[in-house]
PDB file of C-alpha atoms in Angstrom:
ATOM      1  CA  GLY A   1      -8.783   6.237   9.074  1.00  0.00           C
ATOM      2  CA  ASN A   2     -12.009   7.246   7.317  1.00  0.00           C
ATOM      3  CA  TYR A   3     -13.981   4.458   5.924  1.00  0.00           C
ATOM      4  CA  LYS A   4     -14.823   7.030   2.782  1.00  0.00           C
ATOM      5  CA  PHE A   5     -11.304   7.973   2.367  1.00  0.00           C
ATOM      6  CA  ASN A   6     -10.146   6.542  -1.282  1.00  0.00           C
ATOM      7  CA  GLY A   7      -8.316   3.415  -1.132  1.00  0.00           C
ATOM      8  CA  VAL A   8      -8.708   3.161   3.060  1.00  0.00           C
ATOM      9  CA  THR A   9      -7.494  -0.115   4.021  1.00  0.00           C
ATOM     10  CA  PRO A  10      -9.227  -2.012   6.271  1.00  0.00           C
ATOM     11  CA  ALA A  11      -8.133  -2.451   9.633  1.00  0.00           C
ATOM     12  CA  LEU A  12      -8.159  -5.481  10.519  1.00  0.00           C
ATOM     13  CA  VAL A  13      -5.702  -6.259   7.814  1.00  0.00           C
ATOM     14  CA  ILE A  14      -2.757  -3.569   9.865  1.00  0.00           C
ATOM     15  CA  TRP A  15      -4.342  -5.412  13.111  1.00  0.00           C
ATOM     16  CA  ASN A  16      -3.817  -8.576  11.704  1.00  0.00           C
ATOM     17  CA  LEU A  17       0.232  -7.651  10.659  1.00  0.00           C
ATOM     18  CA  LEU A  18       1.197  -5.690  13.667  1.00  0.00           C
ATOM     19  CA  GLN A  19      -0.019  -8.674  16.243  1.00  0.00           C
ATOM     20  CA  ARG A  20       1.837 -10.905  14.134  1.00  0.00           C
ATOM     21  CA  TYR A  21       5.088  -9.376  12.977  1.00  0.00           C
ATOM     22  CA  THR A  22       5.530  -6.800  15.836  1.00  0.00           C
ATOM     23  CA  LYS A  23       5.660  -5.941  20.019  1.00  0.00           C
ATOM     24  CA  GLU A  24       4.210  -3.236  22.132  1.00  0.00           C
ATOM     25  CA  ASN A  25       6.705  -0.025  21.405  1.00  0.00           C
ATOM     26  CA  ASP A  26       7.970  -1.076  17.871  1.00  0.00           C
ATOM     27  CA  LEU A  27       8.156   1.094  15.896  1.00  0.00           C
ATOM     28  CA  VAL A  28       5.434   1.217  12.991  1.00  0.00           C
ATOM     29  CA  VAL A  29       6.180   3.662   9.818  1.00  0.00           C
ATOM     30  CA  ASP A  30       3.338   3.923   7.221  1.00  0.00           C
ATOM     31  CA  PRO A  31       5.157   6.125   4.229  1.00  0.00           C
ATOM     32  CA  MET A  32       1.719   6.626   2.439  1.00  0.00           C
ATOM     33  CA  CYS A  33      -0.585   6.838   5.184  1.00  0.00           C
ATOM     34  CA  GLY A  34      -3.918   8.691   3.654  1.00  0.00           C
ATOM     35  CA  SER A  35      -6.565   8.682   6.483  1.00  0.00           C
ATOM     36  CA  GLY A  36      -4.416   7.291   9.034  1.00  0.00           C
ATOM     37  CA  THR A  37      -5.640   4.055   9.746  1.00  0.00           C
ATOM     38  CA  THR A  38      -2.065   2.299  10.435  1.00  0.00           C
ATOM     39  CA  ILE A  39      -1.676   5.531  13.220  1.00  0.00           C
ATOM     40  CA  ASP A  40      -5.183   4.326  14.567  1.00  0.00           C
ATOM     41  CA  VAL A  41      -4.288   0.436  14.383  1.00  0.00           C
ATOM     42  CA  ALA A  42      -0.610   0.738  16.040  1.00  0.00           C
ATOM     43  CA  ASN A  43      -1.942   3.539  18.661  1.00  0.00           C
ATOM     44  CA  GLU A  44      -4.122   0.722  20.092  1.00  0.00           C
ATOM     45  CA  LEU A  45      -1.964  -1.806  20.224  1.00  0.00           C
ATOM     46  CA  LYS A  46       0.866   0.221  21.915  1.00  0.00           C
ATOM     47  CA  ARG A  47       3.291   0.427  19.190  1.00  0.00           C
ATOM     48  CA  LYS A  48       5.339   3.801  18.291  1.00  0.00           C
ATOM     49  CA  VAL A  49       4.408   5.061  14.597  1.00  0.00           C
ATOM     50  CA  ILE A  50       5.172   7.310  12.770  1.00  0.00           C
ATOM     51  CA  GLY A  51       2.530   8.368   9.353  1.00  0.00           C
ATOM     52  CA  TYR A  52       3.732  10.208   6.877  1.00  0.00           C
ATOM     53  CA  ASP A  53       1.743  11.329   3.257  1.00  0.00           C
ATOM     54  CA  ILE A  54       2.233  13.416   0.496  1.00  0.00           C
ATOM     55  CA  SER A  55      -0.957  14.629   1.412  1.00  0.00           C
ATOM     56  CA  PRO A  56      -1.988  14.908   5.045  1.00  0.00           C
ATOM     57  CA  THR A  57      -5.582  14.469   5.577  1.00  0.00           C
ATOM     58  CA  ARG A  58      -5.030  15.085   9.717  1.00  0.00           C
ATOM     59  CA  PRO A  59      -2.594  16.734  11.615  1.00  0.00           C
ATOM     60  CA  ASP A  60      -0.785  13.620  12.947  1.00  0.00           C
ATOM     61  CA  ILE A  61      -0.095  12.757   9.441  1.00  0.00           C
ATOM     62  CA  ILE A  62       3.792  14.127   8.384  1.00  0.00           C
ATOM     63  CA  LYS A  63       3.759  16.133   5.168  1.00  0.00           C
ATOM     64  CA  ASN A  64       6.646  13.852   2.871  1.00  0.00           C
ATOM     65  CA  ASP A  65       7.125  12.128  -0.278  1.00  0.00           C
ATOM     66  CA  ALA A  66       7.658   8.006   0.362  1.00  0.00           C
ATOM     67  CA  ARG A  67      10.655   8.460  -2.377  1.00  0.00           C
ATOM     68  CA  LYS A  68      12.108  10.017   0.388  1.00  0.00           C
ATOM     69  CA  ILE A  69      11.706   9.098   4.244  1.00  0.00           C
ATOM     70  CA  PRO A  70      12.930  11.351   7.255  1.00  0.00           C
ATOM     71  CA  LEU A  71      14.607   8.428   9.080  1.00  0.00           C
ATOM     72  CA  GLN A  72      17.861   6.964   9.880  1.00  0.00           C
ATOM     73  CA  ASP A  73      18.889   3.800   8.510  1.00  0.00           C
ATOM     74  CA  ASN A  74      18.413   0.604  10.480  1.00  0.00           C
ATOM     75  CA  THR A  75      15.833   2.429  12.942  1.00  0.00           C
ATOM     76  CA  VAL A  76      12.179   0.968  12.281  1.00  0.00           C
ATOM     77  CA  ASP A  77      10.861  -2.362  13.224  1.00  0.00           C
ATOM     78  CA  PHE A  78       7.545  -2.868  10.363  1.00  0.00           C
ATOM     79  CA  VAL A  79       6.666  -0.738   7.422  1.00  0.00           C
ATOM     80  CA  PHE A  80       3.091  -1.030   5.674  1.00  0.00           C
ATOM     81  CA  ILE A  81       2.450   0.649   2.298  1.00  0.00           C
ATOM     82  CA  ASP A  82      -0.883   0.790   0.555  1.00  0.00           C
ATOM     83  CA  SER A  83       0.352   2.565  -2.696  1.00  0.00           C
ATOM     84  CA  PRO A  84      -1.944   3.860  -5.750  1.00  0.00           C
ATOM     85  CA  TYR A  85      -2.226   1.259  -7.922  1.00  0.00           C
ATOM     86  CA  SER A  86      -2.400   3.762 -10.951  1.00  0.00           C
ATOM     87  CA  ASP A  87      -4.346   6.859 -11.916  1.00  0.00           C
ATOM     88  CA  ASN A  88      -7.587   5.832 -11.452  1.00  0.00           C
ATOM     89  CA  ILE A  89      -7.959   7.215  -7.856  1.00  0.00           C
ATOM     90  CA  LYS A  90      -7.339  10.647  -6.693  1.00  0.00           C
ATOM     91  CA  TYR A  91      -5.658  11.048  -4.297  1.00  0.00           C
ATOM     92  CA  SER A  92      -3.984  14.267  -4.300  1.00  0.00           C
ATOM     93  CA  ILE A  93      -3.651  17.283  -6.015  1.00  0.00           C
ATOM     94  CA  GLU A  94       0.379  17.799  -5.410  1.00  0.00           C
ATOM     95  CA  LEU A  95       2.078  17.149  -8.866  1.00  0.00           C
ATOM     96  CA  ALA A  96       4.865  14.770  -7.179  1.00  0.00           C
ATOM     97  CA  CYS A  97       1.709  12.275  -6.314  1.00  0.00           C
ATOM     98  CA  ILE A  98       3.008   8.600  -7.828  1.00  0.00           C
ATOM     99  CA  GLY A  99      -0.861   8.058  -8.150  1.00  0.00           C
ATOM    100  CA  LYS A 100      -0.881  10.517 -10.715  1.00  0.00           C
ATOM    101  CA  ILE A 101       1.323   7.823 -12.928  1.00  0.00           C
ATOM    102  CA  SER A 102      -0.266   5.153 -14.849  1.00  0.00           C
ATOM    103  CA  CYS A 103       0.242   1.451 -14.035  1.00  0.00           C
ATOM    104  CA  GLU A 104       0.722   0.875 -17.652  1.00  0.00           C
ATOM    105  CA  LYS A 105       4.020   3.038 -17.762  1.00  0.00           C
ATOM    106  CA  ARG A 106       7.632   1.568 -16.426  1.00  0.00           C
ATOM    107  CA  GLU A 107       7.676   5.025 -14.796  1.00  0.00           C
ATOM    108  CA  PHE A 108       5.089   4.007 -12.226  1.00  0.00           C
ATOM    109  CA  TYR A 109       7.020   0.985 -11.092  1.00  0.00           C
ATOM    110  CA  ASP A 110      10.669   2.966 -11.446  1.00  0.00           C
ATOM    111  CA  GLU A 111       8.803   5.298  -9.089  1.00  0.00           C
ATOM    112  CA  LEU A 112       7.624   2.957  -6.883  1.00  0.00           C
ATOM    113  CA  GLU A 113      11.050   1.242  -6.466  1.00  0.00           C
ATOM    114  CA  LYS A 114      12.466   4.277  -4.976  1.00  0.00           C
ATOM    115  CA  VAL A 115       9.743   4.214  -2.343  1.00  0.00           C
ATOM    116  CA  ALA A 116      10.912   0.302  -1.605  1.00  0.00           C
ATOM    117  CA  LYS A 117      14.648   1.324  -1.504  1.00  0.00           C
ATOM    118  CA  GLU A 118      14.022   3.910   1.046  1.00  0.00           C
ATOM    119  CA  ILE A 119      11.813   1.270   3.144  1.00  0.00           C
ATOM    120  CA  HIS A 120      14.481  -1.281   3.209  1.00  0.00           C
ATOM    121  CA  ARG A 121      16.914   1.186   3.919  1.00  0.00           C
ATOM    122  CA  ILE A 122      14.756   2.224   7.367  1.00  0.00           C
ATOM    123  CA  LEU A 123      13.878  -1.239   8.501  1.00  0.00           C
ATOM    124  CA  LYS A 124      15.951  -3.261  10.719  1.00  0.00           C
ATOM    125  CA  PRO A 125      17.768  -6.199   9.399  1.00  0.00           C
ATOM    126  CA  GLY A 126      15.497  -9.078   9.394  1.00  0.00           C
ATOM    127  CA  LYS A 127      12.304  -7.223  10.060  1.00  0.00           C
ATOM    128  CA  VAL A 128       9.214  -6.956   7.730  1.00  0.00           C
ATOM    129  CA  MET A 129       7.176  -4.664   5.845  1.00  0.00           C
ATOM    130  CA  SER A 130       3.748  -5.540   4.433  1.00  0.00           C
ATOM    131  CA  TRP A 131       2.759  -3.885   0.718  1.00  0.00           C
ATOM    132  CA  VAL A 132      -1.023  -3.580  -0.617  1.00  0.00           C
ATOM    133  CA  ILE A 133      -1.341  -2.834  -4.084  1.00  0.00           C
ATOM    134  CA  ALA A 134      -3.790  -4.131  -7.060  1.00  0.00           C
ATOM    135  CA  ASP A 135      -4.447  -5.154 -10.742  1.00  0.00           C
ATOM    136  CA  GLN A 136      -5.883  -2.548 -13.109  1.00  0.00           C
ATOM    137  CA  TRP A 137      -8.630  -3.531 -15.459  1.00  0.00           C
ATOM    138  CA  ILE A 138      -9.577  -0.889 -17.281  1.00  0.00           C
ATOM    139  CA  LYS A 139     -10.757  -0.201 -21.473  1.00  0.00           C
ATOM    140  CA  LYS A 140     -10.152  -3.250 -21.981  1.00  0.00           C
ATOM    141  CA  LYS A 141      -6.481  -4.135 -21.167  1.00  0.00           C
ATOM    142  CA  PHE A 142      -5.465  -5.732 -18.306  1.00  0.00           C
ATOM    143  CA  THR A 143      -2.201  -4.747 -16.486  1.00  0.00           C
ATOM    144  CA  ALA A 144      -0.496  -6.945 -13.736  1.00  0.00           C
ATOM    145  CA  THR A 145       0.192  -4.246 -11.732  1.00  0.00           C
ATOM    146  CA  GLY A 146       0.839  -6.571  -8.260  1.00  0.00           C
ATOM    147  CA  PHE A 147       3.214  -9.194 -10.032  1.00  0.00           C
ATOM    148  CA  LEU A 148       5.071  -5.598 -11.780  1.00  0.00           C
ATOM    149  CA  LEU A 149       5.423  -4.349  -8.982  1.00  0.00           C
ATOM    150  CA  TRP A 150       6.398  -8.031  -7.013  1.00  0.00           C
ATOM    151  CA  GLU A 151       9.424  -8.401  -9.261  1.00  0.00           C
ATOM    152  CA  ARG A 152      10.749  -5.390  -8.068  1.00  0.00           C
ATOM    153  CA  LEU A 153      10.402  -5.659  -4.370  1.00  0.00           C
ATOM    154  CA  ILE A 154      12.179  -9.031  -4.931  1.00  0.00           C
ATOM    155  CA  LYS A 155      15.428  -7.196  -5.472  1.00  0.00           C
ATOM    156  CA  TYR A 156      14.779  -5.995  -1.848  1.00  0.00           C
ATOM    157  CA  PHE A 157      12.966  -8.028  -0.246  1.00  0.00           C
ATOM    158  CA  GLU A 158      12.910 -12.014   0.563  1.00  0.00           C
ATOM    159  CA  PRO A 159       8.937 -12.991   0.809  1.00  0.00           C
ATOM    160  CA  ILE A 160       7.152 -14.405   3.232  1.00  0.00           C
ATOM    161  CA  ASP A 161       3.774 -14.959   1.723  1.00  0.00           C
ATOM    162  CA  LEU A 162       1.182 -13.200  -0.757  1.00  0.00           C
ATOM    163  CA  VAL A 163      -2.043 -12.983   0.714  1.00  0.00           C
ATOM    164  CA  CYS A 164      -5.191 -11.754  -1.713  1.00  0.00           C
ATOM    165  CA  LEU A 165      -7.660  -9.454   0.550  1.00  0.00           C
ATOM    166  CA  THR A 166     -11.186  -9.390  -0.779  1.00  0.00           C
ATOM    167  CA  ARG A 167     -12.779  -6.290  -0.793  1.00  0.00           C
ATOM    168  CA  LYS A 168     -16.520  -5.807   0.294  1.00  0.00           C
ATOM    169  CA  ASN A 169     -18.635  -3.396  -0.752  1.00  0.00           C
ATOM    170  CA  GLN A 170     -17.452  -3.399  -3.884  1.00  0.00           C
ATOM    171  CA  THR A 171     -19.493  -0.663  -6.505  1.00  0.00           C
ATOM    172  CA  SER A 172     -18.997  -3.460  -9.064  1.00  0.00           C
ATOM    173  CA  ASN A 173     -21.070  -5.771  -7.225  1.00  0.00           C
ATOM    174  CA  THR A 174     -24.573  -4.700  -8.504  1.00  0.00           C
ATOM    175  CA  PRO A 175     -26.286  -6.497 -11.666  1.00  0.00           C
ATOM    176  CA  ILE A 176     -25.117  -3.464 -14.159  1.00  0.00           C
ATOM    177  CA  TRP A 177     -21.065  -4.721 -13.401  1.00  0.00           C
ATOM    178  CA  HIS A 178     -22.301  -8.141 -13.856  1.00  0.00           C
ATOM    179  CA  GLU A 179     -23.779  -7.535 -16.988  1.00  0.00           C
ATOM    180  CA  ARG A 180     -20.986  -5.588 -18.145  1.00  0.00           C
ATOM    181  CA  ALA A 181     -18.194  -7.542 -17.547  1.00  0.00           C
ATOM    182  CA  ARG A 182     -20.598 -10.965 -19.167  1.00  0.00           C
ATOM    183  CA  GLN A 183     -21.274  -8.223 -22.061  1.00  0.00           C
ATOM    184  CA  TYR A 184     -17.106  -6.877 -22.350  1.00  0.00           C
ATOM    185  CA  ASN A 185     -15.641 -10.673 -21.045  1.00  0.00           C
ATOM    186  CA  PHE A 186     -13.649  -8.931 -18.426  1.00  0.00           C
ATOM    187  CA  TYR A 187     -13.899 -10.498 -14.313  1.00  0.00           C
ATOM    188  CA  LEU A 188     -14.993  -8.249 -11.772  1.00  0.00           C
ATOM    189  CA  ARG A 189     -11.402  -7.541  -9.989  1.00  0.00           C
ATOM    190  CA  GLY A 190     -12.633  -8.063  -6.167  1.00  0.00           C
ATOM    191  CA  PHE A 191      -9.337  -8.698  -4.641  1.00  0.00           C
ATOM    192  CA  LYS A 192      -5.811  -6.626  -3.585  1.00  0.00           C
ATOM    193  CA  TYR A 193      -2.849  -8.081  -3.342  1.00  0.00           C
ATOM    194  CA  LEU A 194      -1.195  -8.275   0.422  1.00  0.00           C
ATOM    195  CA  PHE A 195       3.068  -8.766  -0.108  1.00  0.00           C
ATOM    196  CA  ILE A 196       4.466  -9.569   3.370  1.00  0.00           C
ATOM    197  CA  MET A 197       8.576  -9.621   2.918  1.00  0.00           C
ATOM    198  CA  ARG A 198      11.895  -9.502   5.345  1.00  0.00           C
ATOM    199  CA  LYS A 199      14.498  -7.154   4.988  1.00  0.00           C
ATOM    200  CA  GLN A 200      17.552  -9.840   4.956  1.00  0.00           C
TER     201      GLN A 200
END
């Protein structure tokens, strides 16, 4: 992947997941592949891998909308996804990009649920998927994006674990942001959720 890419996933997170929940030659899919970190890690660990994105950043990422994954049912061994958290970052110029929808709207979760249904469809029974998401605090309003997505995911998957991923080198970890947090009474968001779930 590219560390300059907005929303890049730390490679070590994916490495740990693939070490725990896959073996060599298993098929790994990332339906929102971004800068391709999942592809890089899976290749290093000798996993088969398919990376999709609505706005591909390199030739080995296939252009596709995650709400309709072009794979047969029950064919995938592991899915990793680090989806948009809201409309706070410009992920793509594509009009259909879920990252253009505010997490304050029900539509955001409806569209992510369509992705969850597709992940459930392509995963083999008993296999695992992992989803990265973060909450939002903007303009004095908190949105529990992670918990709202969790409510949708548990319709389709059995929870295995919920991990908090700390964010290093945050732009908010500066004196000016510390002062703003005190002045406007909000917490600096230094983590993302990592949901680990199994298809029954």
